[in-house]
PDB file of C-alpha atoms and ligand atoms in Angstrom:
ATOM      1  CA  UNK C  81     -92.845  -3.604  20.808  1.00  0.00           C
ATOM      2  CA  UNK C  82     -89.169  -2.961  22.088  1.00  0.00           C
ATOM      3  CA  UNK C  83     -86.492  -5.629  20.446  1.00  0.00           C
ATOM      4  CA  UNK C  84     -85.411  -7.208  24.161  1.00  0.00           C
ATOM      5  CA  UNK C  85     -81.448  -6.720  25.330  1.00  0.00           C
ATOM      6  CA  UNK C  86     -81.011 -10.341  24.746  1.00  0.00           C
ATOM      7  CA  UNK C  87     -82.113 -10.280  21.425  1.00  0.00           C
ATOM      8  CA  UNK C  88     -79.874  -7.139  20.468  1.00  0.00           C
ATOM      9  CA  UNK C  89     -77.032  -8.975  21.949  1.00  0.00           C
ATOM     10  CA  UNK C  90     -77.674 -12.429  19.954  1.00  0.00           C
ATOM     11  CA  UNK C  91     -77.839 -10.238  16.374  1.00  0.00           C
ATOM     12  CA  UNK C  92     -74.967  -8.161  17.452  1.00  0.00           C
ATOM     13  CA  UNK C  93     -72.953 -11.961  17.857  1.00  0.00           C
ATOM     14  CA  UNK C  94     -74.604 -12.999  14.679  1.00  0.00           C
ATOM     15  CA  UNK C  95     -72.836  -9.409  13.056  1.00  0.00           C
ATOM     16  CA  UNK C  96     -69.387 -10.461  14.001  1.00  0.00           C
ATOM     17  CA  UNK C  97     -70.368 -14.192  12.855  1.00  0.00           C
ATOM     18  CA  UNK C  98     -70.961 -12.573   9.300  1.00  0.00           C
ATOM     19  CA  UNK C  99     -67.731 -10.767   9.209  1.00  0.00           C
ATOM     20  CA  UNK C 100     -65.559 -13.478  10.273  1.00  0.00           C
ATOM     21  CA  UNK C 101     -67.300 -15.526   7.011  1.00  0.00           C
ATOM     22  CA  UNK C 102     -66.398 -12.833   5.356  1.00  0.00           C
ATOM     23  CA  UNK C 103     -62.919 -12.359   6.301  1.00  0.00           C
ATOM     24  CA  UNK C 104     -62.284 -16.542   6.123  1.00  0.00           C
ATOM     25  CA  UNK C 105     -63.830 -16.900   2.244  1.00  0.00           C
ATOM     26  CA  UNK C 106     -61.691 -13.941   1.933  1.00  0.00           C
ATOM     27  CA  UNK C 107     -58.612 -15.441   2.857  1.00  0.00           C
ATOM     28  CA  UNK C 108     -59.595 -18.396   0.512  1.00  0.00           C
ATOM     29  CA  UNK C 109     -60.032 -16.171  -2.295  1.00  0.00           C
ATOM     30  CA  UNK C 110     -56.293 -15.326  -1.474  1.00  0.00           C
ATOM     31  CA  UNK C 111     -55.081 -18.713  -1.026  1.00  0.00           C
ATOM     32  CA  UNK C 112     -56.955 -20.105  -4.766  1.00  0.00           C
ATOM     33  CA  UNK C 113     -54.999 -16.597  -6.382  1.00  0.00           C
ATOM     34  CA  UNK C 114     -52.056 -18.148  -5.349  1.00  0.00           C
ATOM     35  CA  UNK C 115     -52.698 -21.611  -6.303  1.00  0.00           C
ATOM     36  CA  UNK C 116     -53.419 -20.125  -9.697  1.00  0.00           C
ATOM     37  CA  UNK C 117     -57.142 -20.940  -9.177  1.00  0.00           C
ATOM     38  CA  UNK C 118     -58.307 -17.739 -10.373  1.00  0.00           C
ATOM     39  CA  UNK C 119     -62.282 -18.761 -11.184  1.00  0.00           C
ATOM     40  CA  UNK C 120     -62.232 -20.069  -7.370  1.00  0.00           C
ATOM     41  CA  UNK C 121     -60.646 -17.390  -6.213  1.00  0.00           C
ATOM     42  CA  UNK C 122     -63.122 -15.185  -7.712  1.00  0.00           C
ATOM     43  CA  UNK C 123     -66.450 -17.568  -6.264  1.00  0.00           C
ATOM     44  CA  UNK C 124     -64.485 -16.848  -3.032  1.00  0.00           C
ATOM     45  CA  UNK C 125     -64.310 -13.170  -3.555  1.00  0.00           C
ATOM     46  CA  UNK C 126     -68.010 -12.650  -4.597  1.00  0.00           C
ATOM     47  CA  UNK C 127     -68.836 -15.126  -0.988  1.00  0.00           C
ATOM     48  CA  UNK C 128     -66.681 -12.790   0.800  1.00  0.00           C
ATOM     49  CA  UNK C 129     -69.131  -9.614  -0.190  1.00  0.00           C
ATOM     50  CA  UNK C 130     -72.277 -11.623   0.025  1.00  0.00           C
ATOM     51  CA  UNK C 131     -71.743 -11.921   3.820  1.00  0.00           C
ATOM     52  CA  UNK C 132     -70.549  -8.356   4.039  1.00  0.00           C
ATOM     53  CA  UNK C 133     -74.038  -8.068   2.927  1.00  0.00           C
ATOM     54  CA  UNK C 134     -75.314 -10.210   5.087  1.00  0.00           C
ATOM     55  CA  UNK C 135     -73.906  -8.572   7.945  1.00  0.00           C
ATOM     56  CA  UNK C 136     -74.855  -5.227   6.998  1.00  0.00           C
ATOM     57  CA  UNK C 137     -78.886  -6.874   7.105  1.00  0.00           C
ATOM     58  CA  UNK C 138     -78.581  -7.273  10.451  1.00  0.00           C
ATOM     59  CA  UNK C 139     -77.314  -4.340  11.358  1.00  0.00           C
ATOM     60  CA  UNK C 140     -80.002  -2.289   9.651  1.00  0.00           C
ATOM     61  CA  UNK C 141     -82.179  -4.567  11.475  1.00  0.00           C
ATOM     62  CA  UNK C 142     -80.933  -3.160  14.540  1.00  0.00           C
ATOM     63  CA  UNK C 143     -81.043   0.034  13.480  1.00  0.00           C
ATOM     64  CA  UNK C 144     -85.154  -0.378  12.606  1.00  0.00           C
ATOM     65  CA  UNK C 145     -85.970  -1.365  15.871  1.00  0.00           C
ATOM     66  CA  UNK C 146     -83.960   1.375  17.230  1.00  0.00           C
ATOM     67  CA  UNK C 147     -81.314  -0.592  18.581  1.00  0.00           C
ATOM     68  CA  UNK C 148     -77.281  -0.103  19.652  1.00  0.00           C
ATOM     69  CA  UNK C 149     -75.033  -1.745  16.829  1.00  0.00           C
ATOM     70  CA  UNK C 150     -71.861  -3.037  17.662  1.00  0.00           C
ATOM     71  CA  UNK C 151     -68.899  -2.935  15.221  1.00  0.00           C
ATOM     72  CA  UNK C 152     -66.649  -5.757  16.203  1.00  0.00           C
ATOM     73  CA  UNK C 153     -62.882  -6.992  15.931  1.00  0.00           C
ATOM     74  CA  UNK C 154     -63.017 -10.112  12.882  1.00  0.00           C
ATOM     75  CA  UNK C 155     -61.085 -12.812  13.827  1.00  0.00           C
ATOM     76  CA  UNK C 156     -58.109 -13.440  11.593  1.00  0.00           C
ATOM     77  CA  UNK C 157     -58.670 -16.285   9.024  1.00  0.00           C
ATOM     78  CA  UNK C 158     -57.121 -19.325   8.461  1.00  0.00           C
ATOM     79  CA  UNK C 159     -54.880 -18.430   5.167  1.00  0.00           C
ATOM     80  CA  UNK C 160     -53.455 -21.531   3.497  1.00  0.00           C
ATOM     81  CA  UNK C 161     -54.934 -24.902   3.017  1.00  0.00           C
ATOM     82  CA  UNK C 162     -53.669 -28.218   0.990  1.00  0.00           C
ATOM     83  CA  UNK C 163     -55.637 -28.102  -1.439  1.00  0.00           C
ATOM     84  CA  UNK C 164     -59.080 -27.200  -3.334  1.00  0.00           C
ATOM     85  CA  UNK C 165     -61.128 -29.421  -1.343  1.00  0.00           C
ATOM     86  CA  UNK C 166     -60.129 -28.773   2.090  1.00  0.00           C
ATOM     87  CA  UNK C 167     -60.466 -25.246   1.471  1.00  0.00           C
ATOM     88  CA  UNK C 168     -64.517 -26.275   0.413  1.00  0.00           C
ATOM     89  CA  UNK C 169     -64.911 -28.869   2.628  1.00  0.00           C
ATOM     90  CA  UNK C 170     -63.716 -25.938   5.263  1.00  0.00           C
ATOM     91  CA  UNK C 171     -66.181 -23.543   3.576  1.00  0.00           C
ATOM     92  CA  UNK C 172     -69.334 -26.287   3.656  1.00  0.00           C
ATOM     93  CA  UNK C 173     -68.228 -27.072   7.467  1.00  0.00           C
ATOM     94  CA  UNK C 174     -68.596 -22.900   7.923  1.00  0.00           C
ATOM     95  CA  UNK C 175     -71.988 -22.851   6.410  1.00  0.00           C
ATOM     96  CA  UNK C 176     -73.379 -25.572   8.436  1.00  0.00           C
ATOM     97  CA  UNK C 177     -72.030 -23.715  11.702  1.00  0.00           C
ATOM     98  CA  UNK C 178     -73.565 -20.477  10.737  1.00  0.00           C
ATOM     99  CA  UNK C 179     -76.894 -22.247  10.168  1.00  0.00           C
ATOM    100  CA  UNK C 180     -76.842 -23.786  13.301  1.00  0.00           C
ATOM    101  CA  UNK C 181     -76.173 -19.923  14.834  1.00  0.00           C
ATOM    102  CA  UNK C 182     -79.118 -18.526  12.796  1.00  0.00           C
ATOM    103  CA  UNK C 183     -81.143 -21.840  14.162  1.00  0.00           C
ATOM    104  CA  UNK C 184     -80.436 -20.562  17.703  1.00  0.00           C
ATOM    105  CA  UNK C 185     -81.637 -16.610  16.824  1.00  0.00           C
ATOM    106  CA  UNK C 186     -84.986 -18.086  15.845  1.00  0.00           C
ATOM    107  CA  UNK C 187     -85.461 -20.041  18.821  1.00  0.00           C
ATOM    108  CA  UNK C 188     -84.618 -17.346  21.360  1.00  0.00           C
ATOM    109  CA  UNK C 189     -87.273 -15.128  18.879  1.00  0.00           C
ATOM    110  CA  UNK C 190     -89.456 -17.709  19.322  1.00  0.00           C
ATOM    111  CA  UNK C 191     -89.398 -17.895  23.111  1.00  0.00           C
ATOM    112  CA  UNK C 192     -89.526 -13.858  23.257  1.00  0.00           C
ATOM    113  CA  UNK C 193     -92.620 -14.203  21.177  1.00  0.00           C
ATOM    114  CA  UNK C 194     -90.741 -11.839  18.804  1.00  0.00           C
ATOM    115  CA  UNK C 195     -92.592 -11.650  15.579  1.00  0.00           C
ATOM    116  CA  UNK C 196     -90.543  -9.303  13.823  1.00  0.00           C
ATOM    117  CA  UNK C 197     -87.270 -10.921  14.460  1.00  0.00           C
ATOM    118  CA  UNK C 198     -88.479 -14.304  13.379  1.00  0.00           C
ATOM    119  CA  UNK C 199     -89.866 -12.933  10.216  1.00  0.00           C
ATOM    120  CA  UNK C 200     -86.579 -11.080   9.370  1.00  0.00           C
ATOM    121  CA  UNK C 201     -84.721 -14.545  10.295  1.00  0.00           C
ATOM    122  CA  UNK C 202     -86.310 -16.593   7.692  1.00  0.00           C
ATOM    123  CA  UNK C 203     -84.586 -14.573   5.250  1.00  0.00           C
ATOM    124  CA  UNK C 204     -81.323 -15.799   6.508  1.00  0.00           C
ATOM    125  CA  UNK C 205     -82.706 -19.355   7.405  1.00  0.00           C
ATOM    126  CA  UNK C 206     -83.339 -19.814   3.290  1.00  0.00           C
ATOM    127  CA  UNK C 207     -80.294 -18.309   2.614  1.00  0.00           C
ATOM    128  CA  UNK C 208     -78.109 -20.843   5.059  1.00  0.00           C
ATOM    129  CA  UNK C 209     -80.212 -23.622   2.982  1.00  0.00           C
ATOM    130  CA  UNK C 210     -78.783 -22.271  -0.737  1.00  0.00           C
ATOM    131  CA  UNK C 211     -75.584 -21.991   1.135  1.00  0.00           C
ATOM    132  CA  UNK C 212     -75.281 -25.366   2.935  1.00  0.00           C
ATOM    133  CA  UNK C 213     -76.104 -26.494  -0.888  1.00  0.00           C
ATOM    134  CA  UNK C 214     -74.058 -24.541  -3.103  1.00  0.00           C
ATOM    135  CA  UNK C 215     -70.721 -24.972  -0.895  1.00  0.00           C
ATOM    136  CA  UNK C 216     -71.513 -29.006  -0.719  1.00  0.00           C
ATOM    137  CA  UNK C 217     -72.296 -29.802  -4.203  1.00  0.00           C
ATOM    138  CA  UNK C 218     -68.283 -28.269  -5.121  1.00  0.00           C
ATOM    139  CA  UNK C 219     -67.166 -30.590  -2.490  1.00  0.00           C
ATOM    140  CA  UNK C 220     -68.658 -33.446  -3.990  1.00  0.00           C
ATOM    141  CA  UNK C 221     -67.589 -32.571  -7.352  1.00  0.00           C
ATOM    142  CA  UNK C 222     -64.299 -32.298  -6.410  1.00  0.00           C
ATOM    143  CA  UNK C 223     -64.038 -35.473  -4.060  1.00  0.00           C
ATOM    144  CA  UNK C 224     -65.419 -37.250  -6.961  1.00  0.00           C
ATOM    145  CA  UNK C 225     -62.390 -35.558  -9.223  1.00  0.00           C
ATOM    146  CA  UNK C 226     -59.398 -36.404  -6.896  1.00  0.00           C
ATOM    147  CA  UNK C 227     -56.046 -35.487  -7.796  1.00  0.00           C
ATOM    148  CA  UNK C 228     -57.268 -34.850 -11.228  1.00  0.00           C
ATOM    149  CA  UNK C 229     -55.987 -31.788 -12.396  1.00  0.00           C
ATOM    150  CA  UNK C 230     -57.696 -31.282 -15.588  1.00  0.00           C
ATOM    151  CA  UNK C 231     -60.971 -31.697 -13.731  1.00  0.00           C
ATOM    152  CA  UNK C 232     -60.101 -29.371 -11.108  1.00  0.00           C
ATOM    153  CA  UNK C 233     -59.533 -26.752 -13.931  1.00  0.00           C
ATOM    154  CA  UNK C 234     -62.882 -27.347 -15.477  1.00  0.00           C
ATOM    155  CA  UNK C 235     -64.587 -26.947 -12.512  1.00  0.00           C
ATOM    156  CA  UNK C 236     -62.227 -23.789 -11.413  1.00  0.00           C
ATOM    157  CA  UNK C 237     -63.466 -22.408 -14.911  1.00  0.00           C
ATOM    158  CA  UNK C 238     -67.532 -22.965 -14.186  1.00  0.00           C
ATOM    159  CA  UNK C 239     -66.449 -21.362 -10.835  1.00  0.00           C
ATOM    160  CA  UNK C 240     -65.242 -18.238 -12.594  1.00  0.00           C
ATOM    161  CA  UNK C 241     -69.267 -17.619 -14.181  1.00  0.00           C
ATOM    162  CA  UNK C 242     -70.719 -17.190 -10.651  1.00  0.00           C
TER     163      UNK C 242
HETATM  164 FE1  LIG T 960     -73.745 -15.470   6.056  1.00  0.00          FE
HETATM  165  O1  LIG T 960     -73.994 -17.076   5.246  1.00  0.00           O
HETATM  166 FE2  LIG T 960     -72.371 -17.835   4.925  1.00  0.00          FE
HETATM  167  O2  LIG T 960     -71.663 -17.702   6.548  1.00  0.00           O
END
């Protein structure tokens, strides 16, 4: 069965959606070097190349079912914020965005009765889920820390393992 325009359309949105992530945990990454926050800078940097990834899914998607791929203009990022946790807070507030994008995908797969789509989605739909997770347990560890700089080093360190 052919992939419908509509749907090509919605994944090709979805592939500029991925590299704007990119480019904004990118620009974090940037913005924790500089605060000398080198383990978030690095969580930052390996987030920025997971949704290179998860752009590049979609657009061998397209290219399965045969379909046009669009390679779009990223939207330049945000680059300073005040501190650790506005820049995650900003990060969790992404995720939960992007979920509610990938949300919208299914349902117009659902309505198309498109089987394939929907089954490549839930990938993405599990992934939003250990996203939406990972991003809001840092922001609660660091609103619980405050202005607590020692803490904000230990957790910069554990960030630095990922
Ligand atoms: Fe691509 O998951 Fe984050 O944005």
């Amino acid at each position: 069965m052919k992939i419908s325009d509509s749907m090509v359309s919605a994944i090709n949105d979805q592939i500029k959606a991925e590299y704007d992530s990119a480019y904004i945990y990118l620009a974090m990454s940037a913005y924790f070097k500089s605060a000398g926050l080198d383990g978030m800078a690095h969580w930052m940097q390996k987030q920025y190349r997971e949704e290179v990834e998860h752009a590049e899914k979609f657009i061998d998607y397209l290219y399965e079912r045969g379909a046009r791929v669009i390679i779009p203009d990223v939207a330049k990022p945000k680059d300073n914020y005040a501190d650790a946790l506005e820049a995650f807070r900003t990060a969790y507030a992404h995720e939960q965005y992007v979920t509610s994008r990938i949300y919208k995908l299914v349902d117009l797969a659902v309505s198309e009765k498109d089987y394939a789509t929907q089954s490549m989605l839930q990938w993405y739909v599990d992934e939003q889920m250990e996203e939406e997770d990972n991003t809001s347990s840092i922001v609660s560890k660091l609103e619980f820390l405050g202005t607590d700089k020692h803490g904000i080093y230990t957790v910069d360190r554990e960030l630095s393992a990922r």
